[in-house]
Amino acid sequence: MKLWSIIGNSQRLDGGAMFGNAPKAVWQQWIAADESNGIPLACRALLADDLDGKTVLFETGIGAFFEPKLRQRFGVVESNHVLLDSLAEAGFDHADIDVVVLSHLHFDHAGGLLAAWQEGQAPSLLFPNATFVVGAEHWQRALHPHPRDRASFIAELPQLLIDSGRLEIVDGPRSKALGDAVRFEISNGHTPGLMLAEIVSEQGGVVFCADLIPGRPWVHLPITMGYDRYPELLIDEKKAFLEDKLARNVRLFFTHDSGCAMASVSRDDKGRFSTTDERASVVAWSLAA
């Protein structure tokens, strides 16, 4: 099995929103803001080839489905569908993907499922041969969003997934599509039913951290986003998550960190978490089963 980090469309979002109640004096040590207080954010996917005999994509980033006005509002930098270009650079086409695993259905994680915006064209689903794996609790949230996060969802997407006939709703640590090769755990601090996918390996696997830990700065326990539903719960979940991954030598894969795709967990003598063995990108990296 080999892994690639696949870059999708990038964003610039308000640093204050991304760091919740942490003051700018703290977070600007990690990420420099522009004159509008915007910080660079990746929307990175993880590609696994020959994972239980399948080609699997973990998330799809924000994509290019927004019309120009909304693309500007949400800080999407590129107008083309960068994910598709990045897949091609790695030697793959979206039609080659057997399974797409979605931690949740917020537009910056699932928008890449859709073709790039074209005036007068309705949204259309890419990945014609893929099974779409979504967690059961979060699927209900996507169908019935709260007013606080309604704008984070793509209204047309659930029906497109249903109409594909290739949607798998997962309720538990395993999916039919991936069996024992991928283990899921649930987090509720960011959004109900956020599904964290770990590629299992006896030598220490890789876990897609999604919005539980968007990047290296958020490894620090007190640091949360303004977008998180329950920040205190998220901190508790993050602590247990990091302790487990450190104990089992499971690497962290970051979707929103513009400078780091994957890292290992470390902890100092005061109990503070950080990262080590940081990799800016992952290209055909071998992971033993």
Short mmCIF file of C-alpha atoms in Angstrom, two decimals:
data_model
loop_
_atom_site.label_atom_id
_atom_site.label_comp_id
_atom_site.label_asym_id
_atom_site.label_seq_id
_atom_site.Cartn_x
_atom_site.Cartn_y
_atom_site.Cartn_z
CA MET A 1 0.00 0.00 0.00
CA LYS A 2 1.19 3.49 -0.86
CA LEU A 3 -0.02 6.90 0.30
CA TRP A 4 -0.10 10.33 -1.34
CA SER A 5 -1.06 13.72 0.06
CA ILE A 6 -3.35 15.28 -2.54
CA ILE A 7 -3.66 19.06 -2.53
CA GLY A 8 -7.06 20.54 -3.28
CA ASN A 9 -8.25 24.12 -3.57
CA SER A 10 -6.82 26.36 -0.86
CA GLN A 11 -8.50 29.00 1.29
CA ARG A 12 -7.71 32.13 3.23
CA LEU A 13 -9.93 32.46 6.29
CA ASP A 14 -10.00 34.83 9.24
CA GLY A 15 -7.35 33.80 11.76
CA GLY A 16 -9.53 34.75 14.70
CA ALA A 17 -12.26 32.38 13.54
CA MET A 18 -9.77 29.57 13.04
CA PHE A 19 -8.31 29.96 16.52
CA GLY A 20 -11.46 30.57 18.58
CA ASN A 21 -10.74 32.32 21.86
CA ALA A 22 -6.95 32.22 21.48
CA PRO A 23 -5.61 35.79 21.14
CA LYS A 24 -3.78 36.82 18.00
CA ALA A 25 -0.61 37.31 20.05
CA VAL A 26 -0.63 33.54 20.56
CA TRP A 27 -1.67 32.17 17.17
CA GLN A 28 0.40 34.53 15.03
CA GLN A 29 3.47 32.72 16.36
CA TRP A 30 2.35 29.75 14.27
CA ILE A 31 0.71 31.30 11.20
CA ALA A 32 1.23 34.79 9.77
CA ALA A 33 -1.91 36.72 8.87
CA ASP A 34 -2.31 39.08 5.93
CA GLU A 35 -3.60 42.68 6.12
CA SER A 36 -7.19 41.36 6.32
CA ASN A 37 -6.32 38.94 9.14
CA GLY A 38 -6.59 36.01 6.73
CA ILE A 39 -4.40 32.95 7.11
CA PRO A 40 -3.52 30.32 4.47
CA LEU A 41 -5.30 26.99 4.77
CA ALA A 42 -4.90 23.84 2.73
CA CYS A 43 -7.73 21.48 1.84
CA ARG A 44 -5.66 18.32 1.58
CA ALA A 45 -6.89 14.81 0.84
CA LEU A 46 -5.19 11.49 1.53
CA LEU A 47 -4.96 8.92 -1.26
CA ALA A 48 -4.27 5.27 -0.46
CA ASP A 49 -3.61 2.87 -3.30
CA ASP A 50 -3.96 -0.90 -2.80
CA LEU A 51 -5.71 -0.44 0.54
CA ASP A 52 -7.39 -3.82 0.91
CA GLY A 53 -7.11 -4.00 -2.89
CA LYS A 54 -8.86 -0.65 -3.41
CA THR A 55 -7.92 2.90 -4.34
CA VAL A 56 -9.29 5.08 -1.54
CA LEU A 57 -9.54 8.85 -1.20
CA PHE A 58 -10.02 10.32 2.26
CA GLU A 59 -11.98 13.54 1.72
CA THR A 60 -12.04 15.82 -1.30
CA GLY A 61 -11.41 19.32 0.03
CA ILE A 62 -13.48 22.35 -0.89
CA GLY A 63 -13.26 21.91 -4.65
CA ALA A 64 -14.42 24.54 -7.13
CA PHE A 65 -18.20 24.19 -6.96
CA PHE A 66 -18.85 27.71 -5.64
CA GLU A 67 -20.00 30.43 -8.00
CA PRO A 68 -17.50 33.34 -8.19
CA LYS A 69 -19.29 35.50 -5.59
CA LEU A 70 -19.34 32.71 -3.01
CA ARG A 71 -15.82 31.63 -3.90
CA GLN A 72 -14.65 35.08 -2.88
CA ARG A 73 -16.80 35.15 0.26
CA PHE A 74 -15.36 31.87 1.53
CA GLY A 75 -11.78 32.70 0.60
CA VAL A 76 -11.27 30.01 -2.05
CA VAL A 77 -8.11 30.94 -3.91
CA GLU A 78 -8.24 28.97 -7.17
CA SER A 79 -11.10 28.76 -9.68
CA ASN A 80 -10.07 25.43 -11.22
CA HIS A 81 -10.65 22.06 -9.51
CA VAL A 82 -7.17 21.65 -8.02
CA LEU A 83 -7.90 18.21 -6.52
CA LEU A 84 -8.42 16.71 -9.98
CA ASP A 85 -5.15 18.21 -11.19
CA SER A 86 -3.32 16.86 -8.13
CA LEU A 87 -4.79 13.40 -8.65
CA ALA A 88 -3.57 13.50 -12.26
CA GLU A 89 -0.05 14.47 -11.10
CA ALA A 90 -0.08 11.38 -8.87
CA GLY A 91 -1.16 9.24 -11.82
CA PHE A 92 -4.86 8.89 -10.99
CA ASP A 93 -8.21 10.05 -12.34
CA HIS A 94 -11.31 10.59 -10.22
CA ALA A 95 -12.87 7.63 -12.05
CA ASP A 96 -10.10 5.41 -10.61
CA ILE A 97 -11.26 5.95 -7.02
CA ASP A 98 -13.09 2.96 -5.52
CA VAL A 99 -14.01 4.51 -2.15
CA VAL A 100 -14.30 8.10 -0.90
CA VAL A 101 -14.28 8.41 2.88
CA LEU A 102 -15.83 11.60 4.25
CA SER A 103 -15.18 12.63 7.84
CA HIS A 104 -18.14 15.01 7.56
CA LEU A 105 -20.04 16.90 4.89
CA HIS A 106 -19.06 20.52 5.50
CA PHE A 107 -18.32 22.13 2.16
CA ASP A 108 -14.57 22.49 2.76
CA HIS A 109 -14.31 18.71 3.15
CA ALA A 110 -16.91 17.46 0.66
CA GLY A 111 -17.13 20.20 -1.99
CA GLY A 112 -14.52 18.42 -4.10
CA LEU A 113 -17.07 15.68 -4.78
CA LEU A 114 -18.70 18.11 -7.21
CA ALA A 115 -17.63 19.24 -10.66
CA ALA A 116 -16.33 22.79 -11.00
CA TRP A 117 -18.96 25.52 -11.23
CA GLN A 118 -20.25 26.42 -14.67
CA GLU A 119 -22.84 29.11 -15.23
CA GLY A 120 -26.29 27.65 -15.83
CA GLN A 121 -25.23 24.11 -14.83
CA ALA A 122 -26.67 22.26 -11.83
CA PRO A 123 -24.21 20.68 -9.38
CA SER A 124 -23.01 17.27 -10.55
CA LEU A 125 -21.21 14.47 -8.73
CA LEU A 126 -17.72 13.29 -9.71
CA PHE A 127 -16.11 9.91 -8.80
CA PRO A 128 -18.49 7.74 -10.87
CA ASN A 129 -17.16 4.41 -9.58
CA ALA A 130 -16.71 5.22 -5.90
CA THR A 131 -18.60 4.12 -2.82
CA PHE A 132 -19.17 7.17 -0.62
CA VAL A 133 -18.64 6.39 3.07
CA VAL A 134 -20.30 8.71 5.61
CA GLY A 135 -20.95 8.34 9.34
CA ALA A 136 -24.55 7.72 10.41
CA GLU A 137 -24.82 10.45 13.04
CA HIS A 138 -23.31 13.10 10.83
CA TRP A 139 -25.47 12.05 7.89
CA GLN A 140 -28.51 12.98 9.99
CA ARG A 141 -26.90 16.34 10.79
CA ALA A 142 -26.40 16.99 7.08
CA LEU A 143 -30.05 16.16 6.39
CA HIS A 144 -31.26 18.33 9.28
CA PRO A 145 -28.63 20.99 9.98
CA HIS A 146 -28.84 23.41 12.89
CA PRO A 147 -29.22 27.12 12.03
CA ARG A 148 -25.70 27.64 13.43
CA ASP A 149 -24.06 25.42 10.79
CA ARG A 150 -26.62 25.29 7.98
CA ALA A 151 -24.38 27.40 5.74
CA SER A 152 -21.56 24.85 6.17
CA PHE A 153 -23.45 22.23 4.15
CA ILE A 154 -24.09 21.87 0.41
CA ALA A 155 -27.86 21.68 0.10
CA GLU A 156 -27.86 19.53 -3.04
CA LEU A 157 -25.19 17.06 -1.96
CA PRO A 158 -27.16 14.55 0.18
CA GLN A 159 -29.64 13.85 -2.61
CA LEU A 160 -26.84 13.50 -5.16
CA LEU A 161 -25.17 10.93 -2.91
CA ILE A 162 -28.44 9.04 -2.47
CA ASP A 163 -29.16 9.10 -6.20
CA SER A 164 -25.71 7.67 -6.96
CA GLY A 165 -26.77 4.38 -5.38
CA ARG A 166 -23.26 4.12 -3.92
CA LEU A 167 -23.72 5.68 -0.50
CA GLU A 168 -22.70 3.66 2.56
CA ILE A 169 -23.82 4.95 5.96
CA VAL A 170 -21.46 3.68 8.65
CA ASP A 171 -22.63 3.06 12.21
CA GLY A 172 -19.65 1.59 14.03
CA PRO A 173 -15.88 1.22 13.72
CA ARG A 174 -15.90 -0.62 10.37
CA SER A 175 -17.41 -0.14 6.92
CA LYS A 176 -18.49 -2.78 4.41
CA ALA A 177 -16.42 -1.09 1.73
CA LEU A 178 -13.11 -1.25 3.64
CA GLY A 179 -13.53 -3.99 6.23
CA ASP A 180 -10.71 -4.27 8.76
CA ALA A 181 -8.32 -2.09 6.76
CA VAL A 182 -9.78 1.15 8.16
CA ARG A 183 -11.04 1.79 11.69
CA PHE A 184 -13.37 4.68 12.52
CA GLU A 185 -13.87 6.62 15.73
CA ILE A 186 -16.36 9.41 16.36
CA SER A 187 -15.84 12.94 17.66
CA ASN A 188 -18.64 15.40 18.46
CA GLY A 189 -16.80 18.55 19.53
CA HIS A 190 -16.57 20.09 16.05
CA THR A 191 -19.77 18.71 14.56
CA PRO A 192 -22.03 15.78 15.50
CA GLY A 193 -20.65 12.48 14.28
CA LEU A 194 -17.31 13.62 12.86
CA MET A 195 -15.76 10.36 11.63
CA LEU A 196 -12.00 9.94 12.08
CA ALA A 197 -10.55 7.27 9.78
CA GLU A 198 -7.41 5.34 10.73
CA ILE A 199 -5.57 3.22 8.18
CA VAL A 200 -4.63 0.20 10.26
CA SER A 201 -1.06 -1.07 10.35
CA GLU A 202 0.82 -3.23 12.83
CA GLN A 203 3.79 -0.85 12.50
CA GLY A 204 1.66 2.18 13.36
CA GLY A 205 -1.00 3.46 11.00
CA VAL A 206 -2.12 6.87 9.77
CA VAL A 207 -5.21 8.71 10.98
CA PHE A 208 -7.02 11.45 9.07
CA CYS A 209 -7.50 14.12 11.74
CA ALA A 210 -10.10 16.18 9.84
CA ASP A 211 -11.37 19.10 11.97
CA LEU A 212 -10.60 17.54 15.33
CA ILE A 213 -6.99 18.67 14.68
CA PRO A 214 -6.86 20.75 11.46
CA GLY A 215 -3.07 21.21 11.62
CA ARG A 216 -0.05 21.41 13.88
CA PRO A 217 -1.12 24.45 15.96
CA TRP A 218 -4.31 22.69 17.00
CA VAL A 219 -2.34 19.78 18.50
CA HIS A 220 -2.00 22.08 21.54
CA LEU A 221 -4.91 21.05 23.74
CA PRO A 222 -6.45 24.47 24.55
CA ILE A 223 -6.49 25.58 20.90
CA THR A 224 -9.86 25.19 19.19
CA MET A 225 -11.70 26.87 16.31
CA GLY A 226 -14.54 29.34 16.49
CA TYR A 227 -16.39 26.91 14.22
CA ASP A 228 -16.33 24.12 16.80
CA ARG A 229 -19.72 23.21 18.26
CA TYR A 230 -18.50 22.23 21.75
CA PRO A 231 -14.92 23.45 22.32
CA GLU A 232 -14.57 21.97 25.82
CA LEU A 233 -15.77 18.57 24.61
CA LEU A 234 -13.40 18.80 21.66
CA ILE A 235 -10.45 19.40 23.99
CA ASP A 236 -11.34 16.30 25.99
CA GLU A 237 -11.73 14.26 22.81
CA LYS A 238 -8.44 15.58 21.44
CA LYS A 239 -6.56 14.65 24.62
CA ALA A 240 -7.80 11.05 24.52
CA PHE A 241 -7.18 10.89 20.76
CA LEU A 242 -3.57 12.10 21.01
CA GLU A 243 -2.77 9.86 23.97
CA ASP A 244 -4.00 6.87 22.00
CA LYS A 245 -2.11 7.74 18.81
CA LEU A 246 1.09 8.42 20.74
CA ALA A 247 0.83 5.09 22.55
CA ARG A 248 0.28 3.17 19.31
CA ASN A 249 2.67 5.17 17.09
CA VAL A 250 -0.12 6.27 14.73
CA ARG A 251 0.81 9.21 12.49
CA LEU A 252 -1.43 12.26 12.12
CA PHE A 253 -2.57 13.41 8.67
CA PHE A 254 -3.61 17.08 8.49
CA THR A 255 -6.10 18.48 6.01
CA HIS A 256 -5.83 22.24 6.69
CA ASP A 257 -2.14 22.71 7.54
CA SER A 258 -0.62 24.53 4.57
CA GLY A 259 2.91 23.47 5.49
CA CYS A 260 2.59 19.93 6.83
CA ALA A 261 0.75 16.88 5.53
CA MET A 262 1.76 14.28 8.11
CA ALA A 263 3.54 14.12 11.45
CA SER A 264 4.04 11.95 14.51
CA VAL A 265 2.84 12.86 17.99
CA SER A 266 5.24 13.76 20.78
CA ARG A 267 4.77 14.82 24.40
CA ASP A 268 7.13 16.68 26.74
CA ASP A 269 7.75 16.10 30.44
CA LYS A 270 5.03 18.62 31.30
CA GLY A 271 2.44 16.66 29.32
CA ARG A 272 2.21 19.11 26.40
CA PHE A 273 1.62 17.59 22.97
CA SER A 274 3.50 18.62 19.85
CA THR A 275 4.56 17.07 16.55
CA THR A 276 7.74 15.51 15.22
CA ASP A 277 8.87 13.84 11.98
CA GLU A 278 6.90 16.44 10.03
CA ARG A 279 6.41 15.87 6.30
CA ALA A 280 5.34 18.67 3.98
CA SER A 281 4.01 16.14 1.49
CA VAL A 282 3.61 12.39 1.06
CA VAL A 283 4.40 10.86 -2.34
CA ALA A 284 4.02 7.12 -2.95
CA TRP A 285 4.96 6.52 0.68
CA SER A 286 4.81 2.85 1.64
CA LEU A 287 2.81 1.78 4.67
CA ALA A 288 2.98 -1.87 5.64
CA ALA A 289 -0.33 -3.52 6.45
#
